[in-house]
Coordinates of C-alpha atoms and ligand atoms in Angstrom, one line a residue:
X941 CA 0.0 0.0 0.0
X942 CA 1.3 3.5 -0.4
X943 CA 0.1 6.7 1.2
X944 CA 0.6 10.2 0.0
X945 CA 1.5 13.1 2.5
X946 CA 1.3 16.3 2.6
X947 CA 2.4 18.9 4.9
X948 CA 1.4 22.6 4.7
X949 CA 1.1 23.3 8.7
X950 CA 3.9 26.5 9.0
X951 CA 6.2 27.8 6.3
X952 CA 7.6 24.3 4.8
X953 CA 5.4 22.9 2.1
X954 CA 6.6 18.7 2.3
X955 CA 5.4 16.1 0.1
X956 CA 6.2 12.5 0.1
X957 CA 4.7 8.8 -0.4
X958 CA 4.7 5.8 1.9
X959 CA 5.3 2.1 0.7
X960 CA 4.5 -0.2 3.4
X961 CA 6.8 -2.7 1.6
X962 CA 9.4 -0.4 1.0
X963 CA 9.8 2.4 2.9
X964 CA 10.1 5.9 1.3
X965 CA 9.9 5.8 -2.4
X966 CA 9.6 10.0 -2.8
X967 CA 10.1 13.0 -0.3
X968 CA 10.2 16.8 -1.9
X969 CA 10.3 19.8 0.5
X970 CA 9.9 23.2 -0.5
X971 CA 10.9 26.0 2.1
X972 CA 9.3 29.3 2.2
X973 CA 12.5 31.0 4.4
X974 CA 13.0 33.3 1.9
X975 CA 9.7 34.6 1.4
X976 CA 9.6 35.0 5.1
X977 CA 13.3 36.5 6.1
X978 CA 12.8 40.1 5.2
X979 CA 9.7 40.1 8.1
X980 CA 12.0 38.3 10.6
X981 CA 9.2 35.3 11.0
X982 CA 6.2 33.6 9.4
X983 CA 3.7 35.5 8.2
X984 CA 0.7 33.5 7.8
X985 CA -0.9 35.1 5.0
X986 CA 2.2 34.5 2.7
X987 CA 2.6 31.4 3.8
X988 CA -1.1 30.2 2.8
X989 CA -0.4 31.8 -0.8
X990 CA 3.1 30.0 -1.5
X991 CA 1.3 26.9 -0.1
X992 CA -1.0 27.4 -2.7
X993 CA 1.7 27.6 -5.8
X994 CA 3.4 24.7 -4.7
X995 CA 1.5 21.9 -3.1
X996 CA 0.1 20.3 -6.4
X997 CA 3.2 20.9 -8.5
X998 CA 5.4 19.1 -5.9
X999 CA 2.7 16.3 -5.6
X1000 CA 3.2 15.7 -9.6
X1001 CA 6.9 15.5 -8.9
X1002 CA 6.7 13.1 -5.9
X1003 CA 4.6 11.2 -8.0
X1004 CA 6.4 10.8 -11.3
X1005 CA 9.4 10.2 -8.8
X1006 CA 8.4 6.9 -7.5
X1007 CA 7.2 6.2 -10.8
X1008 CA 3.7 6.2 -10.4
X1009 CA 0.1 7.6 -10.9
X1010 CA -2.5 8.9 -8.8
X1011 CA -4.2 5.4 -9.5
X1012 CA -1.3 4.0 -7.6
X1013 CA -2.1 5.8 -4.1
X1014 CA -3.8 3.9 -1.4
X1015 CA -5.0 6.8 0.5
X1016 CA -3.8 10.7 1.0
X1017 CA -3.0 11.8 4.5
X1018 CA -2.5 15.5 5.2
X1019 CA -1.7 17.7 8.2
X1020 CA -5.1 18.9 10.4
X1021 CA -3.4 20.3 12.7
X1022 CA -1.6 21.8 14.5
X1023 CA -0.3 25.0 12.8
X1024 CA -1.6 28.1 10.7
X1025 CA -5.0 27.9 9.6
X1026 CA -4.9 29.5 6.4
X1027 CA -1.5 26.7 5.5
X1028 CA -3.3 23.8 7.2
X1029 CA -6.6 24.4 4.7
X1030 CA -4.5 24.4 1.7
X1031 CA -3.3 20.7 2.5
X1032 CA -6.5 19.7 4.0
X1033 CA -8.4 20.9 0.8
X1034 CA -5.7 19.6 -1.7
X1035 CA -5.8 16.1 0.3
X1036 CA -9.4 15.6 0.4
X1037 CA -10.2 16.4 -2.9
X1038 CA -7.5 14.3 -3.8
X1039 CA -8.7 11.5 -2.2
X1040 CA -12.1 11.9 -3.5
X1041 CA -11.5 11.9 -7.0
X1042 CA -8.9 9.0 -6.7
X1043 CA -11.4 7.3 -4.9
X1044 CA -9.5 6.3 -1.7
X1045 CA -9.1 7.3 2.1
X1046 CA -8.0 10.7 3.7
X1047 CA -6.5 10.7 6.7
X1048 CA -6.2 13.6 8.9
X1049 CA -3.2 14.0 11.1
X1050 CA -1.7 15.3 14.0
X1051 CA 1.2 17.2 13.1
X1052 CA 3.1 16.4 16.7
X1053 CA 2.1 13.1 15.9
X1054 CA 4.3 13.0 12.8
X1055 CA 7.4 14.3 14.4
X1056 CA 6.9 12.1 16.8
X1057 CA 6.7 9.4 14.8
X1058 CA 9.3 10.1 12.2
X1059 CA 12.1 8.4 13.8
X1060 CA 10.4 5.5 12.7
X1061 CA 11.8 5.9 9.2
X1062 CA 14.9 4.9 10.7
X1063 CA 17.0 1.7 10.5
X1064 CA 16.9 2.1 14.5
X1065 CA 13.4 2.3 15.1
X1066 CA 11.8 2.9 18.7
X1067 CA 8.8 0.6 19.9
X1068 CA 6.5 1.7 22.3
X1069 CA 6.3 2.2 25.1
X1070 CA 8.6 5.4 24.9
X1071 CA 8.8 8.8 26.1
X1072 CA 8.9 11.6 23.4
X1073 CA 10.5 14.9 23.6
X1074 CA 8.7 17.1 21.0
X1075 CA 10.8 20.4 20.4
X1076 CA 9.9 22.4 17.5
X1077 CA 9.2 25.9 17.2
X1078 CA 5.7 26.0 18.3
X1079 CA 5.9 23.0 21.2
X1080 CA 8.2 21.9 23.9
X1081 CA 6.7 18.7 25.4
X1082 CA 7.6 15.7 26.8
X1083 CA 5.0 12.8 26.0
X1084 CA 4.1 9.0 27.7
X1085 CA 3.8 7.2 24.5
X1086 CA 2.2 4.5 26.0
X1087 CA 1.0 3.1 22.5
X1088 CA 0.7 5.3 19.1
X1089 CA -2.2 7.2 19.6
X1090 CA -2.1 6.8 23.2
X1091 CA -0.4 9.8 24.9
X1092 CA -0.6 11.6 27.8
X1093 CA 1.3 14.9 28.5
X1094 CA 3.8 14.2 31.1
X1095 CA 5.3 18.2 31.2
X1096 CA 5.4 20.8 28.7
X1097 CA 7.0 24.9 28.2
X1098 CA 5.2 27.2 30.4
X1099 CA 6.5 30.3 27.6
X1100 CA 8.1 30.0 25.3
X1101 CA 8.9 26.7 23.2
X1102 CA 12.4 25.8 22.6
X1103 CA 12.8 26.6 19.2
X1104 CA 11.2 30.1 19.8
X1105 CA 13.8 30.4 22.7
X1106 CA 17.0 30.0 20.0
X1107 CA 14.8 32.1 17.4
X1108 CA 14.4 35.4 19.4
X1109 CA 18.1 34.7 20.7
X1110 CA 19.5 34.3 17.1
X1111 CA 17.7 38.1 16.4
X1112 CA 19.2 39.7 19.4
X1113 CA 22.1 38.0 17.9
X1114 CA 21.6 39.5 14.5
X1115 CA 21.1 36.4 12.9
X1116 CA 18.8 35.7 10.3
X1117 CA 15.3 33.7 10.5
X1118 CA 15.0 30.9 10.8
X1119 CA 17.7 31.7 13.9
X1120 CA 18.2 28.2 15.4
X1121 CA 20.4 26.5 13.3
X1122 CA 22.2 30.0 12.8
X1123 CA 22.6 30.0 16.1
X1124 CA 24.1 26.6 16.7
X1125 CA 26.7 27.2 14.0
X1126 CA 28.3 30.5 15.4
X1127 CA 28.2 28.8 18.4
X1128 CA 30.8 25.8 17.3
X1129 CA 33.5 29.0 17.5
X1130 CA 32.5 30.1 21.2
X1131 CA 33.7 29.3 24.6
X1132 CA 32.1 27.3 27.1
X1133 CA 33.1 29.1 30.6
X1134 CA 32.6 32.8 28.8
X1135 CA 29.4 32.9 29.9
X1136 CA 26.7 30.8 32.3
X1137 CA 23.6 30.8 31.5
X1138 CA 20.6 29.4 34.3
X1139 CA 19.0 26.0 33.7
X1140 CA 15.6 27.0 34.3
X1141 CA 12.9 25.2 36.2
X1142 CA 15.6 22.1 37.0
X1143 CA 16.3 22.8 40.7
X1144 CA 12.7 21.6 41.3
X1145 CA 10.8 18.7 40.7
X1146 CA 8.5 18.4 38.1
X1147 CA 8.7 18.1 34.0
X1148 CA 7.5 21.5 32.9
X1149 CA 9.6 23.4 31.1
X1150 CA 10.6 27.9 30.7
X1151 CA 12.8 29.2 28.4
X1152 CA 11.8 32.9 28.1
X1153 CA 14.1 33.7 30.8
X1154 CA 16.9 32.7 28.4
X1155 CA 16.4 35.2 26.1
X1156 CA 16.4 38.1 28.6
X1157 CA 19.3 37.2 29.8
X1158 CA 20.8 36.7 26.9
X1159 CA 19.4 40.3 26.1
X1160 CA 21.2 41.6 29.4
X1161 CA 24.3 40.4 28.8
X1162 CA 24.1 41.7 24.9
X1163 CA 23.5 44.9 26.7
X1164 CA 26.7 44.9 29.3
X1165 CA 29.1 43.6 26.5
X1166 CA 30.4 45.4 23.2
X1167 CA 29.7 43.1 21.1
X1168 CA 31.8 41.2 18.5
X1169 CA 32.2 38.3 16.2
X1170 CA 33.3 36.1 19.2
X1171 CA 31.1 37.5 21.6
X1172 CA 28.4 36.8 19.5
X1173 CA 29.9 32.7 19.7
X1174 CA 30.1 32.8 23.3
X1175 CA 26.6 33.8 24.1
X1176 CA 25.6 31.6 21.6
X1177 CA 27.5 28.7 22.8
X1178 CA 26.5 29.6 26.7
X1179 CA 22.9 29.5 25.3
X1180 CA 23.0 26.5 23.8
X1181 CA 24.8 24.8 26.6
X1182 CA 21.7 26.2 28.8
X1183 CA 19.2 24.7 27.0
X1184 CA 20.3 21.2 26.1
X1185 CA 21.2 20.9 29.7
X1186 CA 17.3 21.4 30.5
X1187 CA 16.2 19.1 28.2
X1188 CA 18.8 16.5 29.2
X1189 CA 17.8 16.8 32.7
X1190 CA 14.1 16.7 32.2
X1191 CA 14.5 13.5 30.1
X1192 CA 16.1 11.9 32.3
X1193 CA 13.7 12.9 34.8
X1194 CA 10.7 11.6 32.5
X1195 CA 12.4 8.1 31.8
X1196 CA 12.6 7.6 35.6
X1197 CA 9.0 8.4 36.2
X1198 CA 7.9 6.3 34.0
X1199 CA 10.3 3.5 34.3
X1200 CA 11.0 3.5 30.2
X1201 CA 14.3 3.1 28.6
X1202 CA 13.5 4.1 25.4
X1203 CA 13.7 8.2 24.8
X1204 CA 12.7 9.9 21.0
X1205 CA 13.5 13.2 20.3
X1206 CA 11.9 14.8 17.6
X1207 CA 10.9 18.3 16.4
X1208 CA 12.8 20.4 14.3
X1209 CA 14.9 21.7 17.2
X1210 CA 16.6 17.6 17.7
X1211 CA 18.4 18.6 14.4
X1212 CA 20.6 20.1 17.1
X1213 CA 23.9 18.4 17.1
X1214 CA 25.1 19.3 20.7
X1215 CA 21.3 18.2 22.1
X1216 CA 21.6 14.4 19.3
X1217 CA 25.2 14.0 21.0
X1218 CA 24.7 15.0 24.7
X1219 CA 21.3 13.5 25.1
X1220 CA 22.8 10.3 23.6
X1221 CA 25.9 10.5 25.9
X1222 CA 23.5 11.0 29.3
X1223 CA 20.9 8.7 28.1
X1224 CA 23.5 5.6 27.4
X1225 CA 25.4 6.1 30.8
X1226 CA 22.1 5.5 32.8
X1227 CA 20.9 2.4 30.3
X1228 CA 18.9 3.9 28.2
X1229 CA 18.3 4.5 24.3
X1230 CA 17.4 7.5 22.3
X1231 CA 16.1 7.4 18.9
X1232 CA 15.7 10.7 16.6
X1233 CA 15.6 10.8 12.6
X1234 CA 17.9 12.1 10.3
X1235 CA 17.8 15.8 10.4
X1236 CA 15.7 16.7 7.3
X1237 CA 12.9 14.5 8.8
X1238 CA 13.3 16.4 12.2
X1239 CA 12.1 19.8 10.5
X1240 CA 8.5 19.8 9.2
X1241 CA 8.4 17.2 6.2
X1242 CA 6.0 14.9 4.1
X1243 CA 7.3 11.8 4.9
X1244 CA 6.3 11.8 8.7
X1245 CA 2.6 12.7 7.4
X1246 CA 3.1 9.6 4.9
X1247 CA 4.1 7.2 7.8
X1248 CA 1.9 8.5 10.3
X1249 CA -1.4 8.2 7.7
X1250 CA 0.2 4.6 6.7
X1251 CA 0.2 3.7 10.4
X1252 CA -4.1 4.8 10.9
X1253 CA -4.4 3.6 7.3
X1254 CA -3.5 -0.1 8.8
X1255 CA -5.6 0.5 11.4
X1256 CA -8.7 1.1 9.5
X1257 CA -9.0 4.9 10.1
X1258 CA -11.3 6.2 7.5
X1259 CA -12.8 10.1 7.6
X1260 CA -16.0 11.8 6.0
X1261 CA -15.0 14.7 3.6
X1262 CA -15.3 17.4 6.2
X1263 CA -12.3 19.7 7.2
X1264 CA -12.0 20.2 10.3
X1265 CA -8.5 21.8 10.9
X1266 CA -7.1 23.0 13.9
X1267 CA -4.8 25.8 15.0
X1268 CA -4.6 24.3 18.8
X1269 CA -5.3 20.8 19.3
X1270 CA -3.7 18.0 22.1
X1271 CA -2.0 14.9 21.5
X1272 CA -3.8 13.4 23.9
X1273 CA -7.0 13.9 22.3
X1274 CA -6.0 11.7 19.7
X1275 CA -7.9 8.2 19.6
X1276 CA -5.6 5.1 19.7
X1277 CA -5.1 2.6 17.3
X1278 CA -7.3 -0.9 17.7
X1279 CA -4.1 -2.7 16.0
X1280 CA -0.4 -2.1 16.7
Ligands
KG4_2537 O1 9.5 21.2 13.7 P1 9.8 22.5 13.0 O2 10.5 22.4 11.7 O3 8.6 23.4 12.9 C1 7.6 23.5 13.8 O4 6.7 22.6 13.8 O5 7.7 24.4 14.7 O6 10.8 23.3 14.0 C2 11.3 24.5 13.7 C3 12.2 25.0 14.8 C4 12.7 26.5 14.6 O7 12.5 27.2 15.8 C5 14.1 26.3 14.3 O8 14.9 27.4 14.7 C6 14.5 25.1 15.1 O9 13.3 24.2 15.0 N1 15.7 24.4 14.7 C7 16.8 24.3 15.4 C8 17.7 23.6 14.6 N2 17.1 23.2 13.4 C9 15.8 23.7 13.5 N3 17.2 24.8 16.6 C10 18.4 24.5 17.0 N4 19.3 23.9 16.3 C11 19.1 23.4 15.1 N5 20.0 22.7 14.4
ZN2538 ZN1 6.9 20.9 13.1

């Protein structure tokens, strides 16, 4: 069977298709950063338009790239949700009309739910149970993944999300949008004693998260200094430090309430090398394992919408035409799977 996904939740527009026999057999991505860098962030009403160039013309592509024709998909599974209204109704549309004239299923998905299952296109693929770290731009969670479909929020950011937090520090930085892999790279040339940074919210118990405090104090010390090139790398480098510390320590702290071994990180901010090698380092040394995907599958893609719609397509999900997307919507409102 093969499933066709398509992602239009923020400012990337993916497209991909499933094989259940063979894995991936197309994934296209087109980002919209440049149409968004002179405003310094997404601006939603762009981002539904250039949603609405690309989507089809990057579905023909994935489709003559695996060779096949619409006759050939199973079913079409789109993003509901999560993200911007105006993008998620150009995918929703596209999909379900799709699927109508081809005759087949649309499945509506749970954006989180695709990152979080997107380490599942890996060789080294987690089972449930697990727990998830979800850190993207919009979302800093960590998640019981008792089975898929099965969640239940075990902490999440009290501010701002992760991703956010290296966004607005990259602009104080000067660094262009999208600022968080900017930021990581300057910070490869800074020091590591420079400059200390808190760990928020880990010198008490619990497994919520706050990282809006790290850009004001980033802010403040931007203020104090005259600034320079290496400057720049040291408040960087501090900040990063800062924040993959939290998350290391809350993971840890989530894996021993739960009594799993098994940790995934996913979300576009575990393309971070620093948090992929220090979380694996910590992890290891207390018998654990941590999955994540290949960085272009932890950023907003098609082929975690693919997978994830293969996955309910298994299970006999099958939808009415209505659309129904959602700007806000809880992964713990999402109904289980009767198989797994
Ligand atoms: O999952 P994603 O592509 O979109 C959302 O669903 O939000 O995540 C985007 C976020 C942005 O905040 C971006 O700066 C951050 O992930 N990000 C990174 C890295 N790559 C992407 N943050 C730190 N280091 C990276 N290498
Ligand atoms: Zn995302």
């Amino acid at each position: 069977m093969r499933v066709l996904g398509i992602e239009t939740s923020c400012d990337e527009t993916g497209i991909a298709i499933y094989d259940d026999q063979v894995g991936l057999l197309a994934n296209q991505l087109y980002s919209q950063v440049k149409v968004h860098a002179n405003y310094g962030g997404v601006v939603p009403e762009l981002a539904s338009r250039d949603h609405i160039s690309k989507t089809i013309p990057l579905i023909r592509t994935v489709v003559q790239e695996a060779g096949l024709t619409g006759g050939d998909i199973d079913a079409v599974a789109y993003t509901e949700g999560p993200g911007l209204i105006g993008a998620l109704l150009v995918g929703a549309t596209i999909g379900r009309s799709l699927a109508f004239a081809w005759r087949v299923p649309s499945i509506p998905i749970h954006h989180m739910e695709g990152h979080l299952l997107a380490p599942m296109l890996e060789e080294k693929s987690p089972k449930c149970p697990f727990v998830a770290l979800l850190v993207s731009g919009g979302h800093t969670q960590l998640i019981n993944v008792m089975e898929i479909g099965k969640y239940q929020l075990l902490g999440e950011s009290i501010d701002d999300a992760a991703g956010e937090a290296f966004d607005k520090t990259a602009k104080l930085l000067g660094l262009d949008y999208p600022g968080g892999p900017a930021l990581s790279l300057i910070a490869q040339q800074g020091q590591a004693s420079r400059f200390v940074f808190p760990r928020p919210m880990t010198n008490r118990p619990g497994l919520d998260f706050s990282f809006s405090g790290l850009k004001t104090f980033a802010a403040n010390i931007i203020r104090s200094n005259s600034m320079d090139q290496q400057t720049a790398a040291d408040i960087a480098r501090a900040f990063e430090d800062a924040v993959v510390d939290t998350l290391v320590i809350k993971c840890k702290r989530a894996l021993e309430k739960t009594g799993y071994k098994r940790l995934v990180i996913a979300g576009g901010v575990s393309a971070n090398r620093p948090l992929r090698l220090k979380m694996a380092e910590s992890i290891t040394k207390i018998g654990g394992q941590v999955f994540y995907a290949r960085p272009e599958f932890c950023t907003d893609n098609g082929a975690m919408i693919a997978l994830a719609g293969m996955i309910r397509l298994k299970n006999g999900v099958s939808c009415s035409l209505d659309i129904n997307v959602k700007a806000r919507w809880s992964l713990a409102d999402l109904s289980p799977l009767t198989t797994t």
